[in-house]
Short mmCIF file of C-alpha atoms in Angstrom, two decimals:
data_model
loop_
_atom_site.label_atom_id
_atom_site.label_comp_id
_atom_site.label_asym_id
_atom_site.label_seq_id
_atom_site.Cartn_x
_atom_site.Cartn_y
_atom_site.Cartn_z
CA UNK A 1 -70.08 8.52 -57.30
CA UNK A 2 -71.14 4.99 -56.32
CA UNK A 3 -71.80 6.10 -52.76
CA UNK A 4 -74.81 8.13 -53.92
CA UNK A 5 -76.32 5.01 -55.50
CA UNK A 6 -75.80 3.12 -52.25
CA UNK A 7 -77.54 5.88 -50.31
CA UNK A 8 -80.45 5.68 -52.75
CA UNK A 9 -80.82 2.01 -51.84
CA UNK A 10 -80.63 3.02 -48.17
CA UNK A 11 -83.41 5.58 -48.70
CA UNK A 12 -85.70 3.05 -50.40
CA UNK A 13 -85.03 0.62 -47.54
CA UNK A 14 -85.81 3.32 -44.97
CA UNK A 15 -89.19 4.13 -46.53
CA UNK A 16 -90.18 0.50 -47.07
CA UNK A 17 -88.96 -0.52 -43.62
CA UNK A 18 -91.08 2.07 -41.87
CA UNK A 19 -94.14 1.32 -43.99
CA UNK A 20 -94.07 -2.48 -43.90
CA UNK A 21 -92.97 -2.70 -40.32
CA UNK A 22 -95.83 -0.44 -39.26
CA UNK A 23 -98.18 -2.92 -40.92
CA UNK A 24 -96.44 -5.83 -39.19
CA UNK A 25 -96.78 -4.15 -35.78
CA UNK A 26 -100.48 -3.51 -36.41
CA UNK A 27 -101.04 -7.08 -37.59
CA UNK A 28 -99.16 -9.16 -34.98
CA UNK A 29 -98.54 -6.67 -32.15
CA UNK A 30 -95.38 -5.10 -30.78
CA UNK A 31 -94.34 -8.03 -28.61
CA UNK A 32 -94.23 -10.55 -31.46
CA UNK A 33 -92.69 -7.97 -33.79
CA UNK A 34 -89.53 -8.19 -31.66
CA UNK A 35 -88.80 -11.57 -33.29
CA UNK A 36 -89.22 -10.06 -36.76
CA UNK A 37 -86.87 -7.23 -35.74
CA UNK A 38 -84.19 -9.70 -34.63
CA UNK A 39 -84.56 -11.67 -37.87
CA UNK A 40 -84.14 -8.48 -39.92
CA UNK A 41 -81.06 -7.55 -37.87
CA UNK A 42 -79.53 -10.95 -38.67
CA UNK A 43 -80.22 -10.34 -42.38
CA UNK A 44 -78.56 -6.92 -42.08
CA UNK A 45 -75.51 -8.51 -40.49
CA UNK A 46 -75.32 -11.20 -43.17
CA UNK A 47 -75.52 -8.65 -46.01
CA UNK A 48 -72.95 -6.39 -44.34
CA UNK A 49 -70.50 -9.20 -43.62
CA UNK A 50 -70.89 -10.48 -47.21
CA UNK A 51 -70.17 -7.01 -48.59
CA UNK A 52 -67.09 -6.61 -46.43
CA UNK A 53 -65.88 -10.12 -47.26
CA UNK A 54 -66.32 -9.72 -51.03
CA UNK A 55 -64.81 -6.21 -50.93
CA UNK A 56 -66.20 -5.33 -54.35
CA UNK A 57 -68.84 -2.73 -55.10
CA UNK A 58 -71.68 -4.79 -56.62
CA UNK A 59 -75.30 -5.80 -56.01
CA UNK A 60 -74.45 -7.13 -52.54
CA UNK A 61 -73.36 -3.62 -51.58
CA UNK A 62 -76.74 -2.28 -52.67
CA UNK A 63 -78.46 -5.07 -50.73
CA UNK A 64 -76.47 -4.19 -47.60
CA UNK A 65 -77.33 -0.48 -47.97
CA UNK A 66 -80.99 -1.35 -48.56
CA UNK A 67 -81.03 -3.63 -45.51
CA UNK A 68 -79.44 -0.96 -43.27
CA UNK A 69 -82.10 1.47 -44.48
CA UNK A 70 -84.86 -1.06 -43.89
CA UNK A 71 -83.48 -1.72 -40.41
CA UNK A 72 -83.39 2.01 -39.65
CA UNK A 73 -86.99 2.51 -40.77
CA UNK A 74 -88.02 -0.63 -38.87
CA UNK A 75 -86.32 0.47 -35.67
CA UNK A 76 -87.68 4.01 -35.82
CA UNK A 77 -91.28 2.94 -36.39
CA UNK A 78 -90.99 0.34 -33.62
CA UNK A 79 -89.60 2.90 -31.17
CA UNK A 80 -92.11 5.56 -32.22
CA UNK A 81 -95.04 3.23 -31.56
CA UNK A 82 -93.60 2.46 -28.11
CA UNK A 83 -93.09 6.15 -27.35
CA UNK A 84 -96.51 7.11 -28.68
CA UNK A 85 -98.49 4.34 -27.00
CA UNK A 86 -96.69 3.70 -23.73
CA UNK A 87 -96.08 7.19 -22.36
CA UNK A 88 -98.67 9.70 -21.16
CA UNK A 89 -96.72 12.92 -21.85
CA UNK A 90 -97.16 13.77 -25.54
CA UNK A 91 -93.86 14.98 -26.97
CA UNK A 92 -91.50 14.52 -24.02
CA UNK A 93 -90.53 10.90 -24.81
CA UNK A 94 -89.82 11.85 -28.42
CA UNK A 95 -87.59 14.73 -27.32
CA UNK A 96 -85.60 12.46 -25.01
CA UNK A 97 -85.36 9.87 -27.78
CA UNK A 98 -84.00 12.44 -30.25
CA UNK A 99 -81.31 13.55 -27.78
CA UNK A 100 -80.27 9.96 -27.03
CA UNK A 101 -80.32 9.02 -30.71
CA UNK A 102 -78.16 12.02 -31.63
CA UNK A 103 -75.64 11.27 -28.88
CA UNK A 104 -75.56 7.59 -29.86
CA UNK A 105 -74.89 8.35 -33.52
CA UNK A 106 -72.18 10.80 -32.50
CA UNK A 107 -70.59 8.21 -30.21
CA UNK A 108 -70.68 5.44 -32.81
CA UNK A 109 -69.29 7.73 -35.51
CA UNK A 110 -66.55 8.86 -33.15
CA UNK A 111 -65.74 5.24 -32.32
CA UNK A 112 -65.66 4.23 -35.95
CA UNK A 113 -63.60 7.24 -36.99
CA UNK A 114 -61.16 7.22 -34.12
CA UNK A 115 -60.53 3.58 -33.25
CA UNK A 116 -61.61 1.52 -36.26
CA UNK A 117 -59.19 1.14 -39.16
CA UNK A 118 -61.55 1.40 -42.13
CA UNK A 119 -59.00 -0.29 -44.37
CA UNK A 120 -59.08 -3.41 -42.17
CA UNK A 121 -62.10 -5.50 -43.20
CA UNK A 122 -61.83 -7.68 -40.12
CA UNK A 123 -62.19 -4.68 -37.80
CA UNK A 124 -65.16 -3.46 -39.81
CA UNK A 125 -66.77 -6.89 -39.59
CA UNK A 126 -66.35 -6.94 -35.81
CA UNK A 127 -67.69 -3.40 -35.54
CA UNK A 128 -70.76 -4.24 -37.66
CA UNK A 129 -71.30 -7.37 -35.59
CA UNK A 130 -71.10 -5.35 -32.39
CA UNK A 131 -73.61 -2.78 -33.61
CA UNK A 132 -76.06 -5.47 -34.74
CA UNK A 133 -75.44 -7.43 -31.54
CA UNK A 134 -76.39 -4.37 -29.51
CA UNK A 135 -79.55 -4.05 -31.62
CA UNK A 136 -80.46 -7.67 -30.94
CA UNK A 137 -79.97 -7.20 -27.19
CA UNK A 138 -82.05 -3.99 -27.22
CA UNK A 139 -84.87 -5.77 -29.05
CA UNK A 140 -84.70 -8.77 -26.73
CA UNK A 141 -85.01 -6.45 -23.74
CA UNK A 142 -88.07 -4.79 -25.27
CA UNK A 143 -89.75 -8.22 -25.41
CA UNK A 144 -90.00 -8.09 -21.62
CA UNK A 145 -92.19 -4.95 -21.74
CA UNK A 146 -95.90 -5.12 -20.96
CA UNK A 147 -97.23 -3.17 -23.90
CA UNK A 148 -100.37 -1.19 -22.93
CA UNK A 149 -102.08 -1.66 -26.27
CA UNK A 150 -101.65 -5.43 -26.16
CA UNK A 151 -102.68 -5.61 -22.50
CA UNK A 152 -105.83 -3.62 -23.36
CA UNK A 153 -106.56 -5.95 -26.28
CA UNK A 154 -106.22 -9.03 -24.03
CA UNK A 155 -108.66 -7.50 -21.54
CA UNK A 156 -111.11 -6.66 -24.29
CA UNK A 157 -110.86 -10.13 -25.86
CA UNK A 158 -111.32 -11.87 -22.49
CA UNK A 159 -114.42 -9.81 -21.61
CA UNK A 160 -116.49 -10.80 -24.61
CA UNK A 161 -120.10 -11.20 -23.56
#
């Protein structure tokens, strides 16, 4: 019965993450948002590790669920703005993204279910660290992109008459 409450926190995090992160992207641009993304991922890891360390269902559990939801909303809105602004072919990038996302979730769930002992907190901590570590690497790689929207803004700002 407590799991439903945790998922409620996840849902609130998801909605707020997408909303506030969209505002952040619009305000500071996609390139600088990468640093915010990495900071949020570190907060997610801290909340998750604290929950696993304490091993008691309490407010930290709700915080961890909220943070995972926020991170999910944040990541989706960040990826959607890249797919929507950087590619010329309307829905194709989104279709490819959905296939890759589905396969990734399947693979991670299979890994967690098959090779991770969910009763061993240490294994869960390493698994969570690996997932967040991958997210940090993926965000760091996206920092190297030349975002069209930001490139266009630089050209516009430099050509002020």
